[in-house]
Amino acid sequence: MSELKNDLELFSRLAQHLLETEESNPVAKRLKPESAFDEPEFSLNQNPIDDSNLVDKLKKIIDLTPKTSSKKFFNQLFGGRNSKAFLGDLLAVMLNNSMYTYKAGGIQVALEHEIFKSSLKLAGMPESGDGIMVPGGSMANFMALLIARDRADKNRKNTGHGKTLTAYTSEDAHYSNLKNMGFAGAGEENLRKITTGAGGGIDTQALKTSIESDIEKGNTPFLVIATAGTTVCGAFDPIDEIADICDRYNIHFHVDGAYCGCVIFSDHFKHLVKGLHRADTFCYNAHKVLGAPQNCSVMLSRDADRLRQSFNSTADYLFQTDGDDYNPGVKSMQCGRRNDALKLWTLWKSKGTKGLGHIVDERFKLADYAKQYIKNNQDYTIYGPPNSLSVCFNYKNHNPADLCRKLYLEGELMVGHGSFKNDKFIRLVVVNPNHTKEEIDGFFQTLESCADNS
Ligand SMILES: *Cc1c(COP(=O)(O)O)cnc(C)c1O
């Protein structure tokens, strides 16, 4: 038997073991990090080991790995397993294309392009726009920032110096925006963090005031980043109003939809991103609410040329055949690039746009179900905006951080905590496509019995 055939069999045995463990032991056994880093069993040595020994080790590693696809994982903005997307990703691993050229990626490049075309249409952005799959929302935000920088100061890229560029986002926006200002040479101190209102959306009056104050000082406002689904509360910025401001001052408008941008798939919830068609750049993560394997991030640009101008560089050894329109390497940050398109294409093709909308609708319904439970129970306090997939609450007067830690260390379930303004709370994220009411009921039961037994 060839080694690959043999290893495919090993894989299916290990996959079986993983699925069983997810059921029987949904929160992994925790090794103290000190012991994990020092475990001789996992050290790399001079001598080989045989397959049966290797399988044992891999099984043990599976046992010790947090089970993000189990029904007890509520900890992050991803979780669960959307099986059709998983299928597509397995194939992508086996095909192992690199997505820089049509020559190396072939039809895969066309599938990726189809994702951009269809996503632009759903977002209401012109089909003459373009896109690129990127390794995460943080990188999408970085690319948007670089496009905006080059638009406001076209020599900056070349000379490395220029105007003082100022960017604006809400105080609840993702932390990548701050880092990205540093990466881009625009300076972290030139990111203005604008206050949010009680609903978690940016205060547009404060935004305007801040922009005007920068103009007065001789700075050049170059980018406003709106968030569609803030990382903690899942709040939506008022996109239409922000677009008005960007138009008025001629500023690049990016919408960070890493968390909840996929509301574009839902007829019921796309109103939350009203005005999105006016964005210059927009990104969403299919590995969050849609349940595709990580990473699966779509970055879109209204203006195809701007995307290319910021990321193109000549490389005669690489771009040897086909025009630039067919070689995505001319608009990407990386050189070699993993195929993140096939998993989303497979999911989208199999379920249809309607099916993806249904995934989104079901998440919102389930979040409402959880919120209803909280509202009907006097032992709970609820926080956060109404239309959100982040269910923020406290139970009795338990300290949220302590309770989350206890749930985790006792192997009950994984959930995190967050804060908004002066409130600290537990944050139950409803993104796992495999969760139903049953898992939500189970979540509260487990939480209550763990809290009441302390
Ligand atoms: C998760 C998130 C990001 C970062 O996405 P990664 O894929 O983890 O890099 C950016 N913005 C928002 C609003 C997010 O929720």
Short mmCIF file of C-alpha atoms and ligand atoms in Angstrom, two decimals:
data_model
loop_
_atom_site.label_atom_id
_atom_site.label_comp_id
_atom_site.label_asym_id
_atom_site.label_seq_id
_atom_site.Cartn_x
_atom_site.Cartn_y
_atom_site.Cartn_z
CA MET A 1 0.00 0.00 0.00
CA SER A 2 1.27 3.47 -0.78
CA GLU A 3 2.16 5.64 2.20
CA LEU A 4 -0.61 8.07 1.33
CA LYS A 5 -3.28 5.37 1.24
CA ASN A 6 -2.04 4.09 4.55
CA ASP A 7 -2.12 7.59 6.03
CA LEU A 8 -5.64 8.23 4.75
CA GLU A 9 -6.69 5.17 6.70
CA LEU A 10 -4.89 6.44 9.75
CA PHE A 11 -6.68 9.73 9.24
CA SER A 12 -10.09 8.15 9.21
CA ARG A 13 -9.28 6.25 12.42
CA LEU A 14 -8.11 9.45 14.08
CA ALA A 15 -11.14 11.36 12.81
CA GLN A 16 -13.38 8.69 14.31
CA HIS A 17 -11.55 8.99 17.61
CA LEU A 18 -11.91 12.78 17.52
CA LEU A 19 -15.65 12.61 16.89
CA GLU A 20 -16.15 10.16 19.74
CA THR A 21 -14.06 12.28 22.09
CA GLU A 22 -16.00 15.41 21.18
CA GLU A 23 -19.11 13.64 22.45
CA SER A 24 -17.69 11.85 25.47
CA ASN A 25 -15.34 14.59 26.59
CA PRO A 26 -16.51 17.86 25.03
CA VAL A 27 -14.14 20.00 27.06
CA ALA A 28 -10.63 18.63 26.71
CA LYS A 29 -8.62 17.41 29.63
CA ARG A 30 -6.46 20.35 30.61
CA LEU A 31 -2.74 19.99 31.07
CA LYS A 32 -1.19 22.82 33.04
CA PRO A 33 0.64 24.93 30.46
CA GLU A 34 3.97 24.41 32.29
CA SER A 35 3.61 20.64 31.93
CA ALA A 36 2.41 20.88 28.33
CA PHE A 37 5.50 22.85 27.34
CA ASP A 38 7.71 20.36 29.11
CA GLU A 39 6.09 17.07 28.17
CA PRO A 40 8.86 14.71 27.05
CA GLU A 41 6.38 12.58 25.15
CA PHE A 42 5.98 15.38 22.62
CA SER A 43 9.60 16.36 22.24
CA LEU A 44 11.17 15.93 18.80
CA ASN A 45 13.98 13.40 18.73
CA GLN A 46 16.69 11.95 16.51
CA ASN A 47 14.99 8.60 16.00
CA PRO A 48 11.77 7.75 14.13
CA ILE A 49 8.75 6.09 15.72
CA ASP A 50 6.46 3.54 14.05
CA ASP A 51 2.90 4.16 12.90
CA SER A 52 1.14 2.54 15.81
CA ASN A 53 3.19 4.60 18.23
CA LEU A 54 2.50 7.70 16.18
CA VAL A 55 -1.24 7.07 16.16
CA ASP A 56 -1.17 6.70 19.94
CA LYS A 57 0.58 10.02 20.29
CA LEU A 58 -1.82 11.73 17.89
CA LYS A 59 -4.78 10.29 19.81
CA LYS A 60 -3.36 11.64 23.00
CA ILE A 61 -2.89 15.03 21.36
CA ILE A 62 -6.51 14.94 20.19
CA ASP A 63 -7.59 14.20 23.76
CA LEU A 64 -5.64 17.16 25.08
CA THR A 65 -6.76 19.65 22.43
CA PRO A 66 -9.66 22.03 23.21
CA LYS A 67 -12.74 20.85 21.30
CA THR A 68 -13.90 23.90 19.42
CA SER A 69 -16.42 21.85 17.47
CA SER A 70 -18.02 20.30 20.53
CA LYS A 71 -21.38 21.38 21.87
CA LYS A 72 -19.75 22.87 24.96
CA PHE A 73 -17.65 25.48 23.20
CA PHE A 74 -19.10 28.99 23.50
CA ASN A 75 -15.81 30.73 24.03
CA GLN A 76 -14.99 32.54 20.81
CA LEU A 77 -16.58 33.98 17.71
CA PHE A 78 -16.28 30.64 15.95
CA GLY A 79 -17.22 27.09 16.85
CA GLY A 80 -18.82 23.97 15.48
CA ARG A 81 -18.33 22.37 12.15
CA ASN A 82 -20.18 23.11 8.99
CA SER A 83 -19.66 19.80 7.36
CA LYS A 84 -19.85 20.85 3.70
CA ALA A 85 -17.27 23.59 4.29
CA PHE A 86 -15.12 21.05 6.09
CA LEU A 87 -15.35 18.75 3.08
CA GLY A 88 -14.21 21.52 0.76
CA ASP A 89 -11.28 22.34 3.03
CA LEU A 90 -10.12 18.73 3.21
CA LEU A 91 -10.03 18.67 -0.58
CA ALA A 92 -8.13 21.95 -0.64
CA VAL A 93 -5.48 20.45 1.64
CA MET A 94 -5.13 17.44 -0.59
CA LEU A 95 -5.05 19.45 -3.81
CA ASN A 96 -2.54 21.85 -2.24
CA ASN A 97 -2.65 24.64 -4.81
CA SER A 98 -1.13 28.01 -4.24
CA MET A 99 -3.40 30.82 -5.24
CA TYR A 100 -0.96 33.29 -6.76
CA THR A 101 -1.41 32.40 -10.41
CA TYR A 102 -3.93 30.83 -12.71
CA LYS A 103 -1.18 28.48 -13.76
CA ALA A 104 -0.81 27.10 -10.22
CA GLY A 105 -4.43 27.44 -9.08
CA GLY A 106 -6.42 26.93 -12.27
CA ILE A 107 -10.14 26.52 -11.71
CA GLN A 108 -9.64 27.25 -8.00
CA VAL A 109 -8.82 30.84 -8.91
CA ALA A 110 -12.10 31.04 -10.82
CA LEU A 111 -14.04 29.68 -7.82
CA GLU A 112 -12.43 32.32 -5.63
CA HIS A 113 -13.38 34.97 -8.15
CA GLU A 114 -16.96 33.71 -8.14
CA ILE A 115 -17.07 34.22 -4.36
CA PHE A 116 -16.00 37.86 -4.79
CA LYS A 117 -18.51 38.53 -7.57
CA SER A 118 -21.39 37.04 -5.61
CA SER A 119 -20.35 38.69 -2.35
CA LEU A 120 -20.02 42.11 -3.98
CA LYS A 121 -23.50 41.71 -5.37
CA LEU A 122 -24.97 40.77 -1.97
CA ALA A 123 -23.19 43.70 -0.35
CA GLY A 124 -24.64 45.97 -3.03
CA MET A 125 -21.15 46.97 -4.15
CA PRO A 126 -20.39 47.30 -7.88
CA GLU A 127 -19.51 44.08 -9.66
CA SER A 128 -16.57 45.89 -11.21
CA GLY A 129 -14.98 45.66 -7.76
CA ASP A 130 -12.66 42.87 -6.73
CA GLY A 131 -11.62 40.85 -3.73
CA ILE A 132 -9.07 38.56 -2.17
CA MET A 133 -9.22 35.79 0.43
CA VAL A 134 -7.05 36.78 3.37
CA PRO A 135 -5.77 34.99 6.47
CA GLY A 136 -8.29 36.58 8.82
CA GLY A 137 -10.24 39.73 9.57
CA SER A 138 -7.22 41.45 11.10
CA MET A 139 -5.36 41.11 7.79
CA ALA A 140 -8.42 42.32 5.88
CA ASN A 141 -8.47 45.43 8.05
CA PHE A 142 -4.76 45.88 7.43
CA MET A 143 -5.20 45.67 3.67
CA ALA A 144 -8.07 48.17 3.82
CA LEU A 145 -5.85 50.51 5.79
CA LEU A 146 -3.03 50.24 3.25
CA ILE A 147 -5.38 50.90 0.34
CA ALA A 148 -6.72 53.95 2.17
CA ARG A 149 -3.20 55.15 2.97
CA ASP A 150 -2.07 54.87 -0.64
CA ARG A 151 -5.19 56.66 -1.75
CA ALA A 152 -4.61 59.61 0.59
CA ASP A 153 -0.84 59.81 0.19
CA LYS A 154 0.27 58.12 -2.98
CA ASN A 155 4.01 58.50 -2.49
CA ARG A 156 4.00 57.16 1.05
CA LYS A 157 4.40 53.57 -0.09
CA ASN A 158 7.54 54.51 -1.97
CA THR A 159 9.19 57.13 0.23
CA GLY A 160 8.05 55.90 3.63
CA HIS A 161 7.15 59.36 4.83
CA GLY A 162 4.50 61.99 4.21
CA LYS A 163 1.46 63.61 5.72
CA THR A 164 0.10 62.92 9.18
CA LEU A 165 -2.73 60.54 8.40
CA THR A 166 -5.52 60.08 10.92
CA ALA A 167 -7.98 57.18 11.10
CA TYR A 168 -11.24 56.82 13.01
CA THR A 169 -13.06 53.89 14.50
CA SER A 170 -15.18 53.27 17.55
CA GLU A 171 -13.74 52.52 20.96
CA ASP A 172 -15.34 49.07 20.66
CA ALA A 173 -13.75 48.24 17.30
CA HIS A 174 -11.33 45.35 16.89
CA TYR A 175 -7.84 45.80 18.34
CA SER A 176 -6.21 44.95 15.00
CA ASN A 177 -6.98 48.48 13.80
CA LEU A 178 -4.58 49.94 16.31
CA LYS A 179 -1.78 47.51 15.48
CA ASN A 180 -2.38 48.05 11.78
CA MET A 181 -1.78 51.79 12.12
CA GLY A 182 1.65 50.93 13.50
CA PHE A 183 2.35 48.31 10.81
CA ALA A 184 1.43 50.79 8.07
CA GLY A 185 3.75 53.47 9.42
CA ALA A 186 0.73 55.69 10.06
CA GLY A 187 1.32 55.64 13.82
CA GLU A 188 -0.83 54.05 16.50
CA GLU A 189 -1.31 57.46 18.09
CA ASN A 190 -3.11 58.61 14.96
CA LEU A 191 -6.04 56.28 15.44
CA ARG A 192 -8.96 58.15 16.99
CA LYS A 193 -11.17 55.94 19.12
CA ILE A 194 -14.60 57.50 18.99
CA THR A 195 -17.09 56.92 21.79
CA THR A 196 -20.07 54.66 21.27
CA GLY A 197 -23.66 55.23 22.32
CA ALA A 198 -25.66 53.04 24.67
CA GLY A 199 -26.46 50.62 21.82
CA GLY A 200 -22.76 50.05 21.07
CA GLY A 201 -22.72 51.94 17.75
CA ILE A 202 -20.30 54.79 17.07
CA ASP A 203 -21.40 58.32 18.02
CA THR A 204 -21.47 59.97 14.59
CA GLN A 205 -21.55 63.48 16.01
CA ALA A 206 -18.35 62.77 17.94
CA LEU A 207 -16.86 61.27 14.76
CA LYS A 208 -17.55 64.44 12.82
CA THR A 209 -16.12 66.63 15.56
CA SER A 210 -12.95 64.55 15.70
CA ILE A 211 -12.46 64.69 11.92
CA GLU A 212 -12.93 68.46 11.88
CA SER A 213 -10.53 68.94 14.72
CA ASP A 214 -7.86 66.97 12.82
CA ILE A 215 -8.42 68.99 9.68
CA GLU A 216 -8.01 72.15 11.70
CA LYS A 217 -4.68 70.87 13.01
CA GLY A 218 -3.49 70.20 9.47
CA ASN A 219 -3.79 66.41 9.68
CA THR A 220 -5.23 64.34 6.84
CA PRO A 221 -8.19 62.13 7.81
CA PHE A 222 -7.82 59.10 5.52
CA LEU A 223 -9.90 56.23 6.87
CA VAL A 224 -13.04 55.52 8.84
CA ILE A 225 -13.59 51.94 9.97
CA ALA A 226 -17.15 50.97 10.83
CA THR A 227 -17.83 47.68 12.56
CA ALA A 228 -20.66 45.32 11.62
CA GLY A 229 -20.79 43.27 14.80
CA THR A 230 -18.39 44.58 17.44
CA THR A 231 -16.20 41.85 18.85
CA VAL A 232 -17.56 41.97 22.40
CA CYS A 233 -21.21 43.05 22.11
CA GLY A 234 -21.98 42.30 18.47
CA ALA A 235 -23.21 45.87 17.92
CA PHE A 236 -23.59 47.47 14.49
CA ASP A 237 -22.34 50.94 13.62
CA PRO A 238 -24.77 53.16 11.65
CA ILE A 239 -23.19 52.56 8.24
CA ASP A 240 -25.36 54.90 6.19
CA GLU A 241 -24.66 57.87 8.46
CA ILE A 242 -20.95 57.14 8.49
CA ALA A 243 -20.97 56.90 4.68
CA ASP A 244 -22.45 60.43 4.58
CA ILE A 245 -19.56 61.68 6.68
CA CYS A 246 -16.97 59.88 4.54
CA ASP A 247 -18.52 61.36 1.40
CA ARG A 248 -18.50 64.82 2.86
CA TYR A 249 -14.81 64.75 3.85
CA ASN A 250 -13.69 62.42 1.06
CA ILE A 251 -12.40 59.68 3.36
CA HIS A 252 -11.96 55.98 2.57
CA PHE A 253 -14.76 53.99 4.20
CA HIS A 254 -14.02 50.45 5.41
CA VAL A 255 -16.63 48.20 7.00
CA ASP A 256 -15.19 45.53 9.27
CA GLY A 257 -17.77 42.76 9.11
CA ALA A 258 -15.43 40.05 10.38
CA TYR A 259 -17.95 39.00 13.00
CA CYS A 260 -21.39 39.75 11.55
CA GLY A 261 -20.82 40.94 7.98
CA CYS A 262 -22.40 37.72 6.77
CA VAL A 263 -25.81 39.24 7.52
CA ILE A 264 -25.56 40.13 3.81
CA PHE A 265 -26.77 36.57 3.17
CA SER A 266 -29.99 37.10 5.11
CA ASP A 267 -33.04 38.94 3.81
CA HIS A 268 -34.15 39.38 7.41
CA PHE A 269 -30.96 40.83 8.83
CA LYS A 270 -29.20 42.68 6.02
CA HIS A 271 -30.99 45.83 7.23
CA LEU A 272 -28.39 45.86 10.04
CA VAL A 273 -25.79 46.89 7.43
CA LYS A 274 -27.98 49.39 5.59
CA GLY A 275 -25.71 51.61 3.51
CA LEU A 276 -23.06 48.92 3.02
CA HIS A 277 -23.24 49.46 -0.75
CA ARG A 278 -21.45 52.76 -0.10
CA ALA A 279 -18.38 51.16 1.51
CA ASP A 280 -15.01 51.37 -0.27
CA THR A 281 -13.82 48.14 1.29
CA PHE A 282 -15.65 45.47 3.28
CA CYS A 283 -14.69 42.16 4.84
CA TYR A 284 -16.48 39.24 6.44
CA ASN A 285 -15.28 36.04 8.06
CA ALA A 286 -17.00 32.88 6.87
CA HIS A 287 -15.22 31.05 9.71
CA LYS A 288 -17.27 32.85 12.33
CA VAL A 289 -21.06 32.88 11.90
CA LEU A 290 -21.09 30.61 8.83
CA GLY A 291 -19.05 27.90 10.54
CA ALA A 292 -16.44 27.34 7.81
CA PRO A 293 -13.06 26.01 9.02
CA GLN A 294 -10.49 28.67 9.86
CA ASN A 295 -9.41 30.82 8.17
CA CYS A 296 -11.99 31.90 5.70
CA SER A 297 -12.00 35.66 5.28
CA VAL A 298 -13.31 37.56 2.31
CA MET A 299 -11.95 41.03 1.62
CA LEU A 300 -13.73 43.16 -0.99
CA SER A 301 -12.80 46.42 -2.66
CA ARG A 302 -15.20 48.63 -4.59
CA ASP A 303 -12.31 49.75 -6.77
CA ALA A 304 -10.40 46.87 -8.36
CA ASP A 305 -7.49 49.08 -9.42
CA ARG A 306 -6.85 50.43 -5.93
CA LEU A 307 -6.59 46.92 -4.55
CA ARG A 308 -4.06 46.03 -7.21
CA GLN A 309 -2.09 49.26 -6.96
CA SER A 310 -1.47 48.77 -3.26
CA PHE A 311 -0.37 45.15 -3.49
CA ASN A 312 1.10 44.66 -6.93
CA SER A 313 4.79 44.14 -7.46
CA THR A 314 6.49 42.66 -10.46
CA ALA A 315 8.01 39.19 -10.25
CA ASP A 316 8.94 37.82 -13.62
CA TYR A 317 9.83 34.44 -12.23
CA LEU A 318 6.26 34.04 -10.95
CA PHE A 319 3.78 35.80 -13.19
CA GLN A 320 4.73 34.14 -16.45
CA THR A 321 1.44 33.22 -18.08
CA ASP A 322 -2.07 34.66 -18.31
CA GLY A 323 -3.03 38.27 -17.71
CA ASP A 324 -3.06 39.99 -14.34
CA ASP A 325 -6.84 39.63 -14.23
CA TYR A 326 -6.34 35.91 -13.75
CA ASN A 327 -3.38 36.04 -11.39
CA PRO A 328 -4.58 36.89 -7.86
CA GLY A 329 -0.97 37.22 -6.70
CA VAL A 330 -1.02 40.79 -8.01
CA LYS A 331 -3.55 41.80 -5.34
CA SER A 332 -2.47 39.81 -2.31
CA MET A 333 -0.25 40.48 0.64
CA GLN A 334 1.31 37.02 0.56
CA CYS A 335 3.22 35.30 -2.20
CA GLY A 336 2.24 31.65 -1.77
CA ARG A 337 -1.36 31.62 -0.58
CA ARG A 338 -3.44 28.83 0.85
CA ASN A 339 -6.68 28.01 -0.93
CA ASP A 340 -9.33 29.32 1.47
CA ALA A 341 -11.90 29.63 -1.29
CA LEU A 342 -12.86 26.01 -1.91
CA LYS A 343 -14.43 25.50 1.54
CA LEU A 344 -16.65 28.55 1.17
CA TRP A 345 -17.48 27.71 -2.43
CA THR A 346 -18.43 24.15 -1.44
CA LEU A 347 -20.61 25.37 1.42
CA TRP A 348 -22.24 28.10 -0.67
CA LYS A 349 -22.83 25.85 -3.69
CA SER A 350 -24.36 23.10 -1.58
CA LYS A 351 -26.67 25.29 0.51
CA GLY A 352 -27.33 28.11 -1.92
CA THR A 353 -27.41 31.76 -0.88
CA LYS A 354 -30.76 30.99 0.75
CA GLY A 355 -29.18 28.28 2.85
CA LEU A 356 -26.44 30.63 4.06
CA GLY A 357 -29.14 33.18 4.92
CA HIS A 358 -30.88 30.47 6.87
CA ILE A 359 -27.71 29.77 8.89
CA VAL A 360 -27.57 33.47 9.82
CA ASP A 361 -31.30 33.63 10.66
CA GLU A 362 -31.08 30.57 12.88
CA ARG A 363 -28.19 32.08 14.86
CA PHE A 364 -30.16 35.25 15.56
CA LYS A 365 -33.21 33.18 16.53
CA LEU A 366 -31.13 31.14 18.94
CA ALA A 367 -29.53 34.25 20.43
CA ASP A 368 -33.04 35.60 21.03
CA TYR A 369 -34.01 32.35 22.66
CA ALA A 370 -31.06 32.69 25.06
CA LYS A 371 -31.94 36.34 25.76
CA GLN A 372 -35.54 35.38 26.46
CA TYR A 373 -34.37 32.82 29.01
CA ILE A 374 -32.32 35.49 30.74
CA LYS A 375 -35.11 38.05 30.72
CA ASN A 376 -37.57 35.56 32.19
CA ASN A 377 -35.27 34.69 35.05
CA GLN A 378 -34.75 37.11 37.89
CA ASP A 379 -31.38 35.65 38.80
CA TYR A 380 -29.93 37.14 35.62
CA THR A 381 -29.03 40.61 34.38
CA ILE A 382 -28.81 41.21 30.64
CA TYR A 383 -26.50 43.63 28.79
CA GLY A 384 -25.80 44.58 25.21
CA PRO A 385 -27.79 45.66 22.17
CA PRO A 386 -30.95 43.83 21.08
CA ASN A 387 -29.91 42.65 17.58
CA SER A 388 -26.77 40.79 18.46
CA LEU A 389 -25.30 37.31 18.48
CA SER A 390 -23.33 38.07 21.64
CA VAL A 391 -25.55 37.34 24.62
CA CYS A 392 -24.09 39.31 27.53
CA PHE A 393 -25.30 38.64 31.05
CA ASN A 394 -24.49 38.07 34.68
CA TYR A 395 -25.84 35.40 36.98
CA LYS A 396 -26.80 36.43 40.53
CA ASN A 397 -23.83 38.35 41.88
CA HIS A 398 -21.16 36.00 40.62
CA ASN A 399 -18.00 37.58 39.30
CA PRO A 400 -18.10 36.78 35.56
CA ALA A 401 -14.36 36.11 35.23
CA ASP A 402 -14.36 33.72 38.21
CA LEU A 403 -17.40 31.86 36.97
CA CYS A 404 -15.98 31.41 33.45
CA ARG A 405 -12.75 30.13 34.92
CA LYS A 406 -14.53 27.68 37.18
CA LEU A 407 -16.62 26.32 34.31
CA TYR A 408 -13.45 25.80 32.31
CA LEU A 409 -11.25 24.29 35.01
CA GLU A 410 -13.98 21.89 36.07
CA GLY A 411 -14.31 20.73 32.47
CA GLU A 412 -17.95 21.81 32.19
CA LEU A 413 -17.88 24.19 29.25
CA MET A 414 -15.91 27.01 27.65
CA VAL A 415 -17.29 30.54 27.66
CA GLY A 416 -15.63 33.93 27.97
CA HIS A 417 -16.33 37.27 29.55
CA GLY A 418 -16.17 40.84 28.34
CA SER A 419 -16.99 44.39 29.24
CA PHE A 420 -18.84 47.33 27.80
CA LYS A 421 -18.39 50.75 29.35
CA ASN A 422 -18.52 50.04 33.12
CA ASP A 423 -20.19 46.65 32.99
CA LYS A 424 -18.40 43.33 33.12
CA PHE A 425 -20.32 40.24 32.03
CA ILE A 426 -20.28 36.72 30.66
CA ARG A 427 -20.49 36.63 26.87
CA LEU A 428 -22.30 33.70 25.33
CA VAL A 429 -21.65 33.78 21.58
CA VAL A 430 -24.23 32.10 19.42
CA VAL A 431 -22.27 31.19 16.30
CA ASN A 432 -21.94 27.41 16.36
CA PRO A 433 -23.99 26.07 13.43
CA ASN A 434 -24.49 22.78 15.27
CA HIS A 435 -26.12 24.39 18.32
CA THR A 436 -29.85 24.13 18.92
CA LYS A 437 -32.12 25.18 21.80
CA GLU A 438 -30.99 22.04 23.56
CA GLU A 439 -27.38 23.25 23.84
CA ILE A 440 -28.54 26.67 25.03
CA ASP A 441 -30.73 25.08 27.73
CA GLY A 442 -27.81 22.86 28.68
CA PHE A 443 -25.52 25.88 28.84
CA PHE A 444 -27.68 27.66 31.42
CA GLN A 445 -28.26 24.50 33.48
CA THR A 446 -24.56 23.78 33.65
CA LEU A 447 -23.74 27.38 34.49
CA GLU A 448 -26.32 27.54 37.26
CA SER A 449 -25.33 24.30 38.92
CA CYS A 450 -21.64 25.19 38.73
CA ALA A 451 -22.29 28.65 40.20
CA ASP A 452 -24.66 27.47 42.90
CA ASN A 453 -22.25 24.79 44.06
CA SER A 454 -19.43 27.20 44.75
C1 LIG B 1 -12.81 38.50 14.90
C2 LIG B 1 -12.77 39.90 14.48
C3 LIG B 1 -11.68 40.40 13.75
C4 LIG B 1 -10.43 39.59 13.53
O1 LIG B 1 -10.64 38.54 12.68
P1 LIG B 1 -9.52 37.38 12.63
O2 LIG B 1 -10.02 36.51 11.54
O3 LIG B 1 -9.55 36.73 13.97
O4 LIG B 1 -8.22 38.03 12.34
C5 LIG B 1 -11.73 41.68 13.27
N1 LIG B 1 -12.79 42.45 13.51
C6 LIG B 1 -13.85 42.02 14.23
C7 LIG B 1 -15.00 42.95 14.45
C8 LIG B 1 -13.86 40.74 14.75
O5 LIG B 1 -14.88 40.33 15.50
#
